[in-house]
Protein backbone atom coordinates (compact mmCIF):
# COMPACT_ATOMS: atom_id res chain seq x y z
CA ASP A 1 95.13 92.11 83.69
CA ILE A 2 97.74 90.13 85.97
CA TYR A 3 96.04 92.57 88.81
CA LYS A 4 92.82 90.52 87.58
CA MET A 5 93.69 87.64 87.33
CA PHE A 6 95.33 87.08 89.97
CA ALA A 7 92.89 88.39 92.06
CA GLY A 8 90.31 86.41 90.24
CA GLU A 9 91.82 83.25 91.59
CA ILE A 10 92.36 84.73 95.20
CA ILE A 11 88.61 85.36 95.19
CA ALA A 12 87.64 81.79 93.76
CA ILE A 13 90.05 79.80 96.19
CA THR A 14 88.84 81.92 99.11
CA THR A 15 85.23 81.06 98.24
CA LEU A 16 86.33 77.68 97.43
CA THR A 17 87.85 76.89 100.69
CA ASN A 18 87.35 79.88 103.59
CA LEU A 19 83.73 81.07 102.95
CA PRO A 20 82.71 77.12 103.61
CA ALA A 21 84.07 76.10 107.47
CA ILE A 22 83.44 80.02 108.15
CA ILE A 23 79.88 79.45 107.23
CA PHE A 24 80.12 75.22 108.73
CA VAL A 25 81.79 77.03 112.77
CA SER A 26 79.28 79.78 112.52
CA TYR A 27 76.78 77.19 112.37
CA VAL A 28 78.62 74.75 115.30
CA ILE A 29 79.11 78.19 117.59
CA ASN A 30 74.71 79.35 116.72
CA LYS A 31 74.13 75.67 118.39
CA LEU A 32 76.34 75.77 120.69
CA SER A 33 75.28 79.57 122.01
CA SER A 34 71.28 78.11 122.05
CA THR A 35 72.73 75.46 124.85
CA SER A 36 72.84 76.86 128.27
CA TYR A 37 76.42 75.85 128.91
CA PHE A 38 78.01 77.73 126.60
CA LYS A 39 75.56 80.55 126.65
CA GLU A 40 77.14 83.33 128.86
CA THR A 41 80.39 81.85 127.03
CA LEU A 42 79.71 82.84 122.66
CA TYR A 43 78.28 84.99 121.30
CA TYR A 44 76.84 84.79 117.58
CA SER A 45 75.01 87.16 115.46
CA LEU A 46 74.37 87.68 111.96
CA PRO A 47 76.88 90.89 111.76
CA LEU A 48 79.31 89.18 112.90
CA MET A 49 79.48 86.41 110.52
CA LEU A 50 79.42 88.54 107.84
CA PHE A 51 82.49 91.42 109.21
CA VAL A 52 84.32 87.91 109.39
CA ILE A 53 84.06 86.71 105.58
CA VAL A 54 84.82 90.53 104.25
CA VAL A 55 87.57 90.72 106.87
CA ASN A 56 88.67 86.81 105.32
CA TYR A 57 88.20 88.39 101.72
CA LEU A 58 90.13 91.18 102.28
CA PHE A 59 92.59 90.02 104.03
CA ASN A 60 93.01 86.80 101.36
CA LEU A 61 93.33 89.35 98.47
CA ILE A 62 96.61 92.15 99.87
CA VAL A 63 98.18 88.81 101.35
CA GLY A 64 97.77 87.46 97.92
CA LEU A 65 98.73 90.00 95.83
CA LEU A 66 101.67 91.45 97.71
CA PRO A 67 104.25 89.48 95.71
CA ILE A 68 102.82 90.60 93.08
CA PHE A 69 103.26 94.19 93.43
CA LYS A 70 106.94 93.27 93.91
CA THR A 71 107.30 91.18 91.03
CA THR A 72 105.65 93.56 88.56
CA LYS A 73 108.34 96.49 89.80
CA LYS A 74 110.70 94.68 88.47
CA LYS A 75 112.51 94.62 85.56
CA PRO A 76 111.79 91.34 83.02
CA ALA A 77 115.85 90.57 83.37
CA ALA A 78 115.96 90.62 87.17
CA ILE A 79 111.97 88.53 87.51
CA LEU A 80 113.63 85.85 85.53
CA SER A 81 117.03 85.77 87.05
CA ARG A 82 117.04 83.24 89.93
CA HIS A 83 119.71 84.05 92.64
CA ASP A 84 118.08 80.78 94.68
CA ILE A 85 119.73 78.48 92.60
CA ASP A 86 123.85 77.57 93.14
């Protein structure tokens, strides 16, 4: 249940922050790649944008759940004891 809760939070945060940014940057690249100056250097395609979105979600899930995997392997007493405070 803890993994589902944190995964839901990670997906929600990714959707609210990264997805609009990816869509905006894709729009800008699409418009710039249609100009003659950037036509040879910029490449835009819908499959590439979808690939970036999928990789972004997977990366955020993996990186976001790593601390949870480490924490759930500890005993409750080890979790509650704080060694970083003097």
